[in-house]
Amino acid sequence: AQKITQTQPGMFVQEKEAVTLDCTYDTSDQSYGLFWYKQPSSGEMIFLIYQGSYDEQNATEGRYSLNFQKARKSANLVISASQLGDSAMYFCAMREGLAAGNKLTFGGGTRVLVKP
Amino acid sequence: NAGVTQTPKFQVLKTGQSMTLQCAQDMNHEYMSWYRQDPGMGLRLIHYSVGAGITDQGEVPNGYNVSRSTTEDFPLRLLSAAPSQTSVYFCASSPPGVNEQYFGPGTRLTVT
């Protein structure tokens, strides 16, 4: 089974609207972390937000928030007030265990295109 | 700080050739990793290290070797290049206890 599943290969969103990117994960570990990265067309990987499995509150970073539903094993990214610069690929990733170093498992990504 | 640097930026190899992709970081990070990204896909972990002298395999280690003799450097060796290794290779680093990984700019490798 895939450990990280992103079911939306691509999405259009109108500028200034909010968009939700879906991510479901599969793990038997109690301790894990979930990440979202942005990859613009230039290719670099940009860290957006992190949620730990024991964090009770949903993580927020500026216009990014993570809708963490542990029982459903989902960690959706919400981007509020979309901007043209948000057009990019977005990847969900998971780190399992406490001492996992830099071992991330990535999903296949969702391409977002923001329309003016 | 230069952050995470990778050389070369681009490389073309013929099948069977060997080469080393360089990765260096000047942030004194203990954790370093190598990922590959095939077209239209997410990143997959090749090898990782939690400190100098300690390395381990990731999801797709076959055809690659690593060593970590210093904290700063984590080279990735392709032993005998194959067309299936055509990909973009990313190196990343982080200190323990920090959730953000710092990625290098990537090396685009084509094997013909």
Short mmCIF file of C-alpha atoms in Angstrom, two decimals:
data_model
loop_
_atom_site.label_atom_id
_atom_site.label_comp_id
_atom_site.label_asym_id
_atom_site.label_seq_id
_atom_site.Cartn_x
_atom_site.Cartn_y
_atom_site.Cartn_z
CA ALA A 1 0.00 0.00 0.00
CA GLN A 2 1.13 3.53 -0.72
CA LYS A 3 2.26 5.33 2.38
CA ILE A 4 1.32 8.78 1.11
CA THR A 5 -1.52 9.29 -1.35
CA GLN A 6 -2.34 12.53 -3.10
CA THR A 7 -5.41 11.89 -5.23
CA GLN A 8 -5.55 15.24 -7.06
CA PRO A 9 -3.00 15.31 -9.89
CA GLY A 10 -3.90 18.88 -10.81
CA MET A 11 -6.14 21.75 -9.77
CA PHE A 12 -7.12 25.18 -10.94
CA VAL A 13 -7.91 27.86 -8.38
CA GLN A 14 -9.01 31.43 -8.83
CA GLU A 15 -6.71 34.09 -7.43
CA LYS A 16 -7.70 35.18 -3.90
CA GLU A 17 -9.72 32.02 -3.29
CA ALA A 18 -8.78 29.23 -0.90
CA VAL A 19 -7.73 25.77 -2.07
CA THR A 20 -7.49 22.46 -0.23
CA LEU A 21 -4.96 19.84 -1.27
CA ASP A 22 -5.71 16.31 -0.13
CA CYS A 23 -3.23 13.95 1.50
CA THR A 24 -3.87 10.60 3.15
CA TYR A 25 -1.21 8.51 4.80
CA ASP A 26 -0.69 5.00 6.05
CA THR A 27 1.47 4.11 9.03
CA SER A 28 1.37 1.82 12.03
CA ASP A 29 3.74 4.05 14.02
CA GLN A 30 2.29 6.13 16.82
CA SER A 31 4.97 8.78 16.38
CA TYR A 32 5.19 10.38 12.99
CA GLY A 33 5.35 13.75 11.31
CA LEU A 34 3.64 15.11 8.24
CA PHE A 35 5.11 17.73 5.95
CA TRP A 36 4.09 19.81 2.99
CA TYR A 37 6.58 21.06 0.43
CA LYS A 38 6.15 23.38 -2.53
CA GLN A 39 8.10 22.92 -5.75
CA PRO A 40 7.81 25.82 -8.19
CA SER A 41 8.75 25.43 -11.84
CA SER A 42 12.31 26.43 -10.97
CA GLY A 43 12.64 23.08 -9.20
CA GLU A 44 13.67 23.90 -5.65
CA MET A 45 11.94 22.28 -2.69
CA ILE A 46 10.41 24.75 -0.25
CA PHE A 47 9.25 23.64 3.18
CA LEU A 48 5.78 24.95 4.02
CA ILE A 49 4.40 23.36 7.17
CA TYR A 50 4.78 20.49 9.63
CA GLN A 51 2.34 18.56 11.86
CA GLY A 52 3.43 16.06 14.49
CA SER A 53 1.25 13.08 15.33
CA TYR A 54 0.95 14.20 18.93
CA ASP A 55 0.18 17.82 18.11
CA GLU A 56 -3.36 18.54 19.23
CA GLN A 57 -3.77 21.74 17.30
CA ASN A 58 -3.67 22.01 13.53
CA ALA A 59 -0.48 23.64 12.32
CA THR A 60 -0.62 27.05 10.68
CA GLU A 61 2.07 29.08 8.92
CA GLY A 62 0.85 32.33 7.45
CA ARG A 63 -1.56 31.50 4.61
CA TYR A 64 -0.93 27.78 5.01
CA SER A 65 -2.81 25.57 7.42
CA LEU A 66 -2.85 21.84 7.84
CA ASN A 67 -6.20 20.14 8.44
CA PHE A 68 -5.05 17.11 10.46
CA GLN A 69 -7.62 14.37 10.98
CA LYS A 70 -5.77 11.58 12.75
CA ALA A 71 -8.59 9.04 12.79
CA ARG A 72 -9.02 9.43 9.04
CA LYS A 73 -5.26 9.51 8.49
CA SER A 74 -5.50 12.67 6.48
CA ALA A 75 -3.37 15.80 6.47
CA ASN A 76 -4.85 18.23 3.98
CA LEU A 77 -3.13 21.51 3.15
CA VAL A 78 -5.26 24.62 2.95
CA ILE A 79 -3.89 27.65 1.14
CA SER A 80 -5.94 30.75 1.83
CA ALA A 81 -6.17 33.80 -0.44
CA SER A 82 -4.31 32.17 -3.34
CA GLN A 83 -1.72 34.22 -5.18
CA LEU A 84 -0.27 33.78 -8.65
CA GLY A 85 3.02 32.79 -7.02
CA ASP A 86 1.29 29.79 -5.44
CA SER A 87 1.26 28.05 -8.83
CA ALA A 88 3.52 25.05 -8.25
CA MET A 89 3.66 21.36 -7.42
CA TYR A 90 2.80 20.52 -3.83
CA PHE A 91 4.05 17.41 -2.09
CA CYS A 92 2.87 15.79 1.10
CA ALA A 93 5.48 13.75 2.97
CA MET A 94 5.73 11.66 6.13
CA ARG A 95 8.48 10.81 8.58
CA GLU A 96 7.81 7.70 10.66
CA GLY A 97 9.26 7.21 14.12
CA LEU A 98 11.07 9.56 16.44
CA ALA A 99 14.63 8.80 15.38
CA ALA A 100 14.09 8.68 11.65
CA GLY A 101 16.60 11.32 10.72
CA ASN A 102 15.84 12.68 7.29
CA LYS A 103 13.81 9.71 6.11
CA LEU A 104 10.82 11.18 4.33
CA THR A 105 8.30 9.35 2.18
CA PHE A 106 6.69 11.60 -0.42
CA GLY A 107 3.40 11.47 -2.23
CA GLY A 108 3.08 11.90 -5.98
CA GLY A 109 2.19 15.57 -5.75
CA THR A 110 -0.60 17.91 -6.82
CA ARG A 111 -0.06 20.60 -9.42
CA VAL A 112 -1.82 23.86 -8.61
CA LEU A 113 -2.40 26.56 -11.19
CA VAL A 114 -3.72 29.89 -9.91
CA LYS A 115 -5.79 31.81 -12.45
CA PRO A 116 -5.91 35.63 -12.39
CA ASN B 1 26.07 30.43 4.92
CA ALA B 2 25.93 28.84 1.49
CA GLY B 3 23.37 26.31 2.76
CA VAL B 4 23.24 23.00 0.88
CA THR B 5 25.26 23.00 -2.33
CA GLN B 6 25.22 20.35 -5.04
CA THR B 7 27.58 19.88 -7.95
CA PRO B 8 27.28 19.52 -10.83
CA LYS B 9 23.96 21.13 -11.77
CA PHE B 10 23.68 19.08 -14.94
CA GLN B 11 25.39 15.89 -16.08
CA VAL B 12 25.10 13.57 -19.05
CA LEU B 13 26.57 10.08 -18.73
CA LYS B 14 26.80 7.11 -21.01
CA THR B 15 25.50 3.76 -19.84
CA GLY B 16 28.12 2.03 -17.73
CA GLN B 17 30.00 5.14 -16.68
CA SER B 18 30.48 5.97 -13.03
CA MET B 19 30.42 9.32 -11.33
CA THR B 20 30.00 11.05 -7.98
CA LEU B 21 27.38 13.66 -7.21
CA GLN B 22 28.67 16.06 -4.60
CA CYS B 23 26.67 17.47 -1.71
CA ALA B 24 28.00 19.81 0.94
CA GLN B 25 26.44 21.84 3.73
CA ASP B 26 28.01 24.47 5.96
CA MET B 27 25.36 24.48 8.69
CA ASN B 28 26.89 21.68 10.78
CA HIS B 29 23.78 19.54 10.26
CA GLU B 30 24.04 15.95 11.42
CA TYR B 31 21.30 14.56 9.21
CA MET B 32 21.78 14.33 5.45
CA SER B 33 19.85 12.51 2.74
CA TRP B 34 19.78 11.84 -0.96
CA TYR B 35 16.54 11.69 -2.94
CA ARG B 36 15.75 11.19 -6.59
CA GLN B 37 12.80 12.68 -8.42
CA ASP B 38 11.67 11.09 -11.64
CA PRO B 39 9.55 13.16 -14.07
CA GLY B 40 6.06 13.88 -12.73
CA MET B 41 6.68 12.05 -9.47
CA GLY B 42 7.50 12.71 -5.86
CA LEU B 43 10.91 12.29 -4.28
CA ARG B 44 12.19 8.88 -3.27
CA LEU B 45 14.85 8.32 -0.62
CA ILE B 46 18.08 6.70 -1.84
CA HIS B 47 20.40 6.84 1.19
CA TYR B 48 20.57 8.82 4.38
CA SER B 49 22.99 9.55 7.20
CA VAL B 50 22.47 10.55 10.82
CA GLY B 51 26.08 11.58 11.35
CA ALA B 52 29.66 11.18 10.17
CA GLY B 53 30.48 7.52 9.65
CA ILE B 54 26.82 6.41 9.76
CA THR B 55 24.78 5.72 6.64
CA ASP B 56 21.78 3.60 5.80
CA GLN B 57 19.67 2.65 2.82
CA GLY B 58 16.45 4.28 1.83
CA GLU B 59 13.71 3.13 -0.50
CA VAL B 60 15.73 2.90 -3.75
CA PRO B 61 19.41 2.26 -2.90
CA ASN B 62 20.36 -0.14 -5.70
CA GLY B 63 23.07 1.19 -7.99
CA TYR B 64 24.20 3.88 -5.54
CA ASN B 65 26.84 4.08 -2.82
CA VAL B 66 27.38 6.71 -0.16
CA SER B 67 29.88 7.47 2.55
CA ARG B 68 30.01 10.17 5.21
CA SER B 69 33.54 10.84 6.36
CA THR B 70 32.80 14.41 7.49
CA THR B 71 29.75 16.24 8.80
CA GLU B 72 29.84 18.62 5.85
CA ASP B 73 29.97 16.25 2.87
CA PHE B 74 27.73 13.44 1.68
CA PRO B 75 28.69 12.30 -1.84
CA LEU B 76 26.52 9.93 -3.86
CA ARG B 77 28.31 7.50 -6.20
CA LEU B 78 26.72 5.93 -9.22
CA LEU B 79 28.63 2.72 -9.79
CA SER B 80 27.59 1.89 -13.36
CA ALA B 81 25.06 4.33 -14.75
CA ALA B 82 21.88 3.01 -16.34
CA PRO B 83 19.16 4.89 -18.27
CA SER B 84 16.79 4.13 -15.38
CA GLN B 85 18.91 6.44 -13.23
CA THR B 86 17.99 9.44 -15.35
CA SER B 87 16.46 11.73 -12.76
CA VAL B 88 16.87 14.87 -10.68
CA TYR B 89 18.86 14.22 -7.53
CA PHE B 90 18.31 16.26 -4.39
CA CYS B 91 20.45 16.37 -1.29
CA ALA B 92 18.95 17.56 1.99
CA SER B 93 20.19 18.25 5.48
CA SER B 94 18.81 19.13 8.89
CA PRO B 95 19.89 19.20 12.52
CA PRO B 96 18.24 16.74 14.94
CA GLY B 97 14.98 17.92 16.42
CA VAL B 98 14.26 20.39 13.62
CA ASN B 99 11.41 19.50 11.30
CA GLU B 100 12.43 21.48 8.25
CA GLN B 101 14.83 19.83 5.82
CA TYR B 102 17.07 22.12 3.84
CA PHE B 103 17.25 21.00 0.23
CA GLY B 104 19.96 21.67 -2.27
CA PRO B 105 19.10 22.95 -5.76
CA GLY B 106 19.34 19.51 -7.35
CA THR B 107 21.45 17.81 -10.00
CA ARG B 108 19.79 16.86 -13.27
CA LEU B 109 21.32 13.63 -14.54
CA THR B 110 20.70 12.09 -17.93
CA VAL B 111 22.02 8.63 -18.78
CA THR B 112 22.07 7.74 -22.46
#
